[in-house]
mmCIF file of C-alpha atoms in Angstrom:
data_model
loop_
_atom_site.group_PDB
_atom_site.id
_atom_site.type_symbol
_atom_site.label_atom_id
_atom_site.label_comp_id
_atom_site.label_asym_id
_atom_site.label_seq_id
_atom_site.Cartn_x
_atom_site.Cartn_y
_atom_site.Cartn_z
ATOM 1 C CA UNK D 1 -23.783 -41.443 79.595
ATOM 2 C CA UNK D 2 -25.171 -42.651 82.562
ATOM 3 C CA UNK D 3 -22.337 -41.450 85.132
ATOM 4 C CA UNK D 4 -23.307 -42.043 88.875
ATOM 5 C CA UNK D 5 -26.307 -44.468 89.841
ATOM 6 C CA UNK D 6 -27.882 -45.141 92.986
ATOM 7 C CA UNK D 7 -30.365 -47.793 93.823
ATOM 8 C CA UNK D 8 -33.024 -47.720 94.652
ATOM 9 C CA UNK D 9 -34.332 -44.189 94.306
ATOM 10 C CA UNK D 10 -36.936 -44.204 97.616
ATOM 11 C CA UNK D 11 -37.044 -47.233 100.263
ATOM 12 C CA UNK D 12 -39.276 -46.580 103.897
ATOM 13 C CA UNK D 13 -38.204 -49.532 106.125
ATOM 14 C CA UNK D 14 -39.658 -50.458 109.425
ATOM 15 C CA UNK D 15 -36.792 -49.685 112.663
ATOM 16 C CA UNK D 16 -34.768 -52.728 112.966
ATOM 17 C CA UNK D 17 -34.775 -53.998 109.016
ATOM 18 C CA UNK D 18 -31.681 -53.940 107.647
ATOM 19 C CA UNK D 19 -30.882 -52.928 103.620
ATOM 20 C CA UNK D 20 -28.167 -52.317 100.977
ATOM 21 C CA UNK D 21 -27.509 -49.112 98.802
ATOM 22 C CA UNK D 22 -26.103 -49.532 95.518
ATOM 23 C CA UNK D 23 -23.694 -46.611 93.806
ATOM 24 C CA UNK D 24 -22.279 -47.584 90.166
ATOM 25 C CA UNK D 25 -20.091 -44.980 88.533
ATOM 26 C CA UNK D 26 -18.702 -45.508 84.935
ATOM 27 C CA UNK D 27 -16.398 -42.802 84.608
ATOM 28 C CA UNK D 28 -13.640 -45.229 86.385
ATOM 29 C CA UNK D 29 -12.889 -42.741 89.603
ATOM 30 C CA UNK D 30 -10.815 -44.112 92.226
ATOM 31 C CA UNK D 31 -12.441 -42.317 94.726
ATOM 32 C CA UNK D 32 -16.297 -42.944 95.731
ATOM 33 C CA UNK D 33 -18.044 -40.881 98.505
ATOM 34 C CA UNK D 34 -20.953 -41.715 100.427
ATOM 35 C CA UNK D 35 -23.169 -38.379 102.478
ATOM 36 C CA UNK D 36 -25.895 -37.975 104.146
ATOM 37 C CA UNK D 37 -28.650 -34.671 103.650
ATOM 38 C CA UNK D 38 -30.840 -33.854 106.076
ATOM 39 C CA UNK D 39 -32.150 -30.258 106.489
ATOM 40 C CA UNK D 40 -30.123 -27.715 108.046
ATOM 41 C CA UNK D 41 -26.984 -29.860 108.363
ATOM 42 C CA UNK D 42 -25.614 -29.492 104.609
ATOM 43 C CA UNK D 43 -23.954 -32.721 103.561
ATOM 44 C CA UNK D 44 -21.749 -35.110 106.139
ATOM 45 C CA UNK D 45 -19.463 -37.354 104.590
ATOM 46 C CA UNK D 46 -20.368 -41.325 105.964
ATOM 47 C CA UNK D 47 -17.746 -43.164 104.725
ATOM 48 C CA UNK D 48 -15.568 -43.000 101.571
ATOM 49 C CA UNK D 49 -13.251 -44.856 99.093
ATOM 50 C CA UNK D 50 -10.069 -44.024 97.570
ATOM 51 C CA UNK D 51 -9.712 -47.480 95.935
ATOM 52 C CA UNK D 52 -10.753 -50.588 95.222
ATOM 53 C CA UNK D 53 -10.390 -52.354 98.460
ATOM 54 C CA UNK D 54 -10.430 -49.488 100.684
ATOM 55 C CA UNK D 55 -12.699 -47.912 102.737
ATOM 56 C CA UNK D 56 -12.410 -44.788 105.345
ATOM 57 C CA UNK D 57 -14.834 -43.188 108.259
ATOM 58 C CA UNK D 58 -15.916 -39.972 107.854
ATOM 59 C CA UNK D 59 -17.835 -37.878 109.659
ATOM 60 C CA UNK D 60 -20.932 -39.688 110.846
ATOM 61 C CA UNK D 61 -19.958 -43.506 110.417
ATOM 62 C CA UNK D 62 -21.860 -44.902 112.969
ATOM 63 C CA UNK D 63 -24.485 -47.459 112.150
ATOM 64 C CA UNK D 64 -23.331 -47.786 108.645
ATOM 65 C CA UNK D 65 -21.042 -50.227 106.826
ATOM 66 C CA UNK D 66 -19.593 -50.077 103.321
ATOM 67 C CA UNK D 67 -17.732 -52.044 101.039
ATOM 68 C CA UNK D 68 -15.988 -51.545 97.923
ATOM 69 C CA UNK D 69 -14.764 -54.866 96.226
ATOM 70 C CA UNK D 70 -14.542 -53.628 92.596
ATOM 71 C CA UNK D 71 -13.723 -49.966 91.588
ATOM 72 C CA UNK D 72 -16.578 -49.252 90.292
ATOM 73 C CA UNK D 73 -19.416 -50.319 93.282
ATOM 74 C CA UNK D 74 -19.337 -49.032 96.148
ATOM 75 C CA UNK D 75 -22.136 -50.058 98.831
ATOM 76 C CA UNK D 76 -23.650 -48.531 101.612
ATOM 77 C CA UNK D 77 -25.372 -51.143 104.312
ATOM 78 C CA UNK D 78 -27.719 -50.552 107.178
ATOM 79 C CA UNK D 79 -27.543 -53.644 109.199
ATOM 80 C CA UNK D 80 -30.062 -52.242 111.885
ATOM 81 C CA UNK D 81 -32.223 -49.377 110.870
ATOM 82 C CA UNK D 82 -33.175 -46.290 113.345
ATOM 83 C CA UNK D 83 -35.415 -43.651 112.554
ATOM 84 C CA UNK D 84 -32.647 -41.196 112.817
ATOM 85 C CA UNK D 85 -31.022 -42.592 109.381
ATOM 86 C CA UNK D 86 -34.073 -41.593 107.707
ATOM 87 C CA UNK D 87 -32.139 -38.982 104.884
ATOM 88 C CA UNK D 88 -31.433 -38.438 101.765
ATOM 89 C CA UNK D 89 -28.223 -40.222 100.260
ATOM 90 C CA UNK D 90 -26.012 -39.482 97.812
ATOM 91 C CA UNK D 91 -23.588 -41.130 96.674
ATOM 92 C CA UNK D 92 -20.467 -38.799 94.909
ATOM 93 C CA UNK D 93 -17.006 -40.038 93.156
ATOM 94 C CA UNK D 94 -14.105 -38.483 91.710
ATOM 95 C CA UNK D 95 -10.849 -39.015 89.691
ATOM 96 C CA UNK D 96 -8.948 -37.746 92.951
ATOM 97 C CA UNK D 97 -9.348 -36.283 95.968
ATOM 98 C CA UNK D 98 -8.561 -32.859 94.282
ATOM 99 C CA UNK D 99 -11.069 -33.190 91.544
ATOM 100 C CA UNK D 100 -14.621 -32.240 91.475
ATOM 101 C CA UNK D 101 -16.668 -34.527 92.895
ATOM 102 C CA UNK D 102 -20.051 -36.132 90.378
ATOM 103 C CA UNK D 103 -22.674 -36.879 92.295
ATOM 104 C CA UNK D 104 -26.160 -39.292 91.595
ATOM 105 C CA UNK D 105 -29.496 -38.910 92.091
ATOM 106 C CA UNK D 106 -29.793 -39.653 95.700
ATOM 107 C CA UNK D 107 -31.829 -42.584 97.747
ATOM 108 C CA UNK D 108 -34.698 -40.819 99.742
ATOM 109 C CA UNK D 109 -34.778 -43.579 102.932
ATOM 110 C CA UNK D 110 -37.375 -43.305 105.171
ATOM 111 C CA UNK D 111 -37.390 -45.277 108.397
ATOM 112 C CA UNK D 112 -40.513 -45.730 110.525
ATOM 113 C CA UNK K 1 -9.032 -29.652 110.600
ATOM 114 C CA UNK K 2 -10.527 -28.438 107.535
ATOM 115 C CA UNK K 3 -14.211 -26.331 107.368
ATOM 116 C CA UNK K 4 -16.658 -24.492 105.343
ATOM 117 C CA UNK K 5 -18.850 -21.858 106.168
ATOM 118 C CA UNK K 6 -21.723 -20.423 104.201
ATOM 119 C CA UNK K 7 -24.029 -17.537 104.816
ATOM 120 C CA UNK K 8 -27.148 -19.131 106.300
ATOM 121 C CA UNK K 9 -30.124 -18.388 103.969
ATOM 122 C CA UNK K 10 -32.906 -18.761 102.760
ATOM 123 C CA UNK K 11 -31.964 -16.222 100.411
ATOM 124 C CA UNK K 12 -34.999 -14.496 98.694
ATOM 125 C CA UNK K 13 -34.216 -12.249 95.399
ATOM 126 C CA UNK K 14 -36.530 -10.387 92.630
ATOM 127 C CA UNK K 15 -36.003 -11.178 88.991
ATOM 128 C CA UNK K 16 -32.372 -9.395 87.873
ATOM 129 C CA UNK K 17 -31.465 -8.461 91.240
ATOM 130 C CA UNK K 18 -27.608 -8.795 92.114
ATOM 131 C CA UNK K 19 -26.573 -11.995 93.960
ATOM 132 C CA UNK K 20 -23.101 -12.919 96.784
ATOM 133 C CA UNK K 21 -23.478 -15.548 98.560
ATOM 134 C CA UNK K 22 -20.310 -15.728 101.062
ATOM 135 C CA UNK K 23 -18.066 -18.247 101.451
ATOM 136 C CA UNK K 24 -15.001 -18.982 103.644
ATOM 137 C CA UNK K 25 -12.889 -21.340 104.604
ATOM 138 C CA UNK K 26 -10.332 -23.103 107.176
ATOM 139 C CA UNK K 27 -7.969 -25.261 105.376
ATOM 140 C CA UNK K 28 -4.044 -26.624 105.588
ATOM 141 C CA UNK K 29 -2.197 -26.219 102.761
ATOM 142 C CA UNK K 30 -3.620 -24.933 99.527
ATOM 143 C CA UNK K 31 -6.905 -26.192 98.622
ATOM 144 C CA UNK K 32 -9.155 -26.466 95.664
ATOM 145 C CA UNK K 33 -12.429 -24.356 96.149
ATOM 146 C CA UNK K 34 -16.349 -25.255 94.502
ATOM 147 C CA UNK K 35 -19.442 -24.137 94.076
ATOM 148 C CA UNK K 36 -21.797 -26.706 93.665
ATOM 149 C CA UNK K 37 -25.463 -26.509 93.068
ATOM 150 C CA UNK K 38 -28.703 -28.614 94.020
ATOM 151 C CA UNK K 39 -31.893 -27.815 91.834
ATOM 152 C CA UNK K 40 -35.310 -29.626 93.532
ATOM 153 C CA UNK K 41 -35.287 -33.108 93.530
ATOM 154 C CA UNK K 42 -31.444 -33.947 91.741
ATOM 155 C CA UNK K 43 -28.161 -34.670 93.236
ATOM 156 C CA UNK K 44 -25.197 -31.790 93.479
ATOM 157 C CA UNK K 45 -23.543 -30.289 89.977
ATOM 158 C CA UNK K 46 -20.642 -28.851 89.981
ATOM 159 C CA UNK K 47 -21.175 -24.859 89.094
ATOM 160 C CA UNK K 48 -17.346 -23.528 89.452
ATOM 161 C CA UNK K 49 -13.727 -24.307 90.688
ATOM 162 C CA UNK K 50 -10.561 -22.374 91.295
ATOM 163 C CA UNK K 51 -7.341 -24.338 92.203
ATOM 164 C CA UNK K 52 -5.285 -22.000 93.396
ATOM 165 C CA UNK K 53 -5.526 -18.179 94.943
ATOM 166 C CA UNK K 54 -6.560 -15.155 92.775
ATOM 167 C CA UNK K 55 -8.223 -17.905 90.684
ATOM 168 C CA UNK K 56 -11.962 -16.959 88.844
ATOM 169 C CA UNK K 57 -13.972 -19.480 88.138
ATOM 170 C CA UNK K 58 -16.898 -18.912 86.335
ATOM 171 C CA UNK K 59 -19.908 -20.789 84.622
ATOM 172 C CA UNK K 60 -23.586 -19.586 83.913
ATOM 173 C CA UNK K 61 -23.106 -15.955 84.650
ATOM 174 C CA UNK K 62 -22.023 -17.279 88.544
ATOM 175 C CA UNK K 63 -18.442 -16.063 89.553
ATOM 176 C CA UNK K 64 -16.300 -16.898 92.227
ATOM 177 C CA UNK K 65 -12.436 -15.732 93.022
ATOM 178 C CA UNK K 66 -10.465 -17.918 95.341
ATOM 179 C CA UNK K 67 -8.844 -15.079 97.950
ATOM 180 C CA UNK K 68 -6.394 -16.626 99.902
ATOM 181 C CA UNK K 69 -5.533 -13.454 102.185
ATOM 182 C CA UNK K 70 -9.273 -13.540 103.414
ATOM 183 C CA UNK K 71 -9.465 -17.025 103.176
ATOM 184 C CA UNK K 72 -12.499 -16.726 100.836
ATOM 185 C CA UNK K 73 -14.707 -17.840 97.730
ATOM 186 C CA UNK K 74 -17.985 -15.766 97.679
ATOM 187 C CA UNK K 75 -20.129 -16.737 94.746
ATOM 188 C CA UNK K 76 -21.523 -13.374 92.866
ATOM 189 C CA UNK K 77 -24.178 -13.629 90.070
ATOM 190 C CA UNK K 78 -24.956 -9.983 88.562
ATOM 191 C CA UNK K 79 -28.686 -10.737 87.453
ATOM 192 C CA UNK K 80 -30.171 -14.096 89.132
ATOM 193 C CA UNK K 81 -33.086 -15.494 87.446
ATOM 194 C CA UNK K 82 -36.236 -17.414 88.831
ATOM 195 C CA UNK K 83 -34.412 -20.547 86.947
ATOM 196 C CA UNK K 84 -31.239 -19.762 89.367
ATOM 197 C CA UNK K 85 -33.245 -20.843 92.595
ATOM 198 C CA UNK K 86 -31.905 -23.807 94.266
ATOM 199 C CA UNK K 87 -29.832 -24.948 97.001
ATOM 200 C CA UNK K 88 -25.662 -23.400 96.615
ATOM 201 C CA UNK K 89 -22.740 -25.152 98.158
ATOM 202 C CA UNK K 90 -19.422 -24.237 98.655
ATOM 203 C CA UNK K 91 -16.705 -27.195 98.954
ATOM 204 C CA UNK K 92 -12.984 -27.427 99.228
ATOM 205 C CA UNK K 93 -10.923 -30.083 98.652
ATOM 206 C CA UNK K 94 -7.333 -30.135 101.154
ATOM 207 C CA UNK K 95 -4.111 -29.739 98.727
ATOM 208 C CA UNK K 96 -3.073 -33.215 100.084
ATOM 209 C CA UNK K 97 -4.178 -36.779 98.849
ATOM 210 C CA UNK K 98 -6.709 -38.744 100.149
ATOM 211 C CA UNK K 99 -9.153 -36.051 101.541
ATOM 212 C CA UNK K 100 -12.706 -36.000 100.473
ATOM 213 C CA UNK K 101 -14.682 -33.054 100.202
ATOM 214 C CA UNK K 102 -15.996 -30.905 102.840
ATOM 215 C CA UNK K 103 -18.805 -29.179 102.276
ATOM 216 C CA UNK K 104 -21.015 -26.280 103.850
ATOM 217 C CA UNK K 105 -23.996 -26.053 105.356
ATOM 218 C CA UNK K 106 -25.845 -25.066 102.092
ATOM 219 C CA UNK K 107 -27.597 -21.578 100.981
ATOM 220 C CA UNK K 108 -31.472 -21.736 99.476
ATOM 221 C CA UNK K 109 -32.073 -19.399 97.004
ATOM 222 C CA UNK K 110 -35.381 -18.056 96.202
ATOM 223 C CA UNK K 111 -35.735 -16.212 93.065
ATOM 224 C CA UNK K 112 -38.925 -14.588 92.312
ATOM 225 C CA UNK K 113 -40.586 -13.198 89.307
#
């Protein structure tokens, strides 16, 4: 029953280094979120998915990339880290854009 | 385009004390309204929904009824309990396809013994 699952849980990289997030959901959503928590600002939608295939920009895109080349994976890359991407990341999908949204664990990224 | 707003918190209760935390929104069409809930250390769970206006939803003694004249969904728990602190948000989803979430800002709430 495993649902939504990010990897890796925690990652501190140095400014500069560049990494991957991983989101698997099993529930076979077409849509896949990615946000951004950092206190006092609620959630902010980076990019999302309604498809295989697709991507869109939300509301703070820059300095992230994403991909989504099978339904149920949908990555999150950092091709330059700054310190002001250091945040917690979750990762949400749902069956539509109407439906509640199932969220993982979240990726605590530090970056020094 | 479309918006949430919370109450800002923290929110700090006693034991059985009643709860509202205020919601509204800015939306076109007719959105789908949630409640969704962040205990320490774990992702967002869904809480409640209502789909359409003069819906209740309901779950875990938390209630919520989607007002559309006051463009509302404040979340109302009669008793809290310490096991009821977390972090609260309220969500909508826009009527039309293709529209992710939009969140609020998020309301902490304390509970203590």
């Amino acid at each position: 029953n495993a649902g939504v699952t990010q990897t890796p849980k925690f990652r501190v990289l140095k400014t500069g280094q560049s990494m991957t997030l991983l989101c698997a959901q099993d529930m076979n959503h077409e849509y896949m979120y990615w946000y951004r928590q950092d206190p006092g600002m609620g959630l902010r939608l980076i990019h999302y998915s309604v498809g295989e295939g697709t991507t869109a920009k939300g509301e703070v895109p820059d300095g992230y990339n994403v991909s989504r080349l099978k339904k149920q994976n949908f990555l999150l890359g950092l091709e330059s880290a700054a310190p002001s991407q250091t945040s917690v990341y979750f990762c949400a999908s749902s069956y539509k854009g109407v439906s509640e949204a199932f969220f993982g664990q979240g990726t605590r990224l530090t970056v020094v | 385009g479309n918006s949430v707003t919370q109450m800002e918190g923290p929110v700090t209760l006693s034991e059985e004390a009643f709860l509202t935390i205020n919601c509204t929104y800015t939306a076109t069409g007719y959105p789908s309204l949630f409640w969704y809930v962040q205990y320490p250390g774990e992702g967002l769970q869904l809480l409640l929904k209502a789909t359409k206006a003069d819906d209740k939803g309901s779950n875990k003694g938390f209630e919520a009824t989607y007002r559309k004249e006051t463009t509302s969904f404040h979340l109302e728990k009669g008793s809290v309990q310490v096991s009821d602190s977390a972090v609260y948000f309220c969500a909508l989803s826009a009527g039309s396809g293709n529209t992710p979430l939009v969140f609020g800002k998020g309301t902490r709430l304390s509970v203590i013994a």
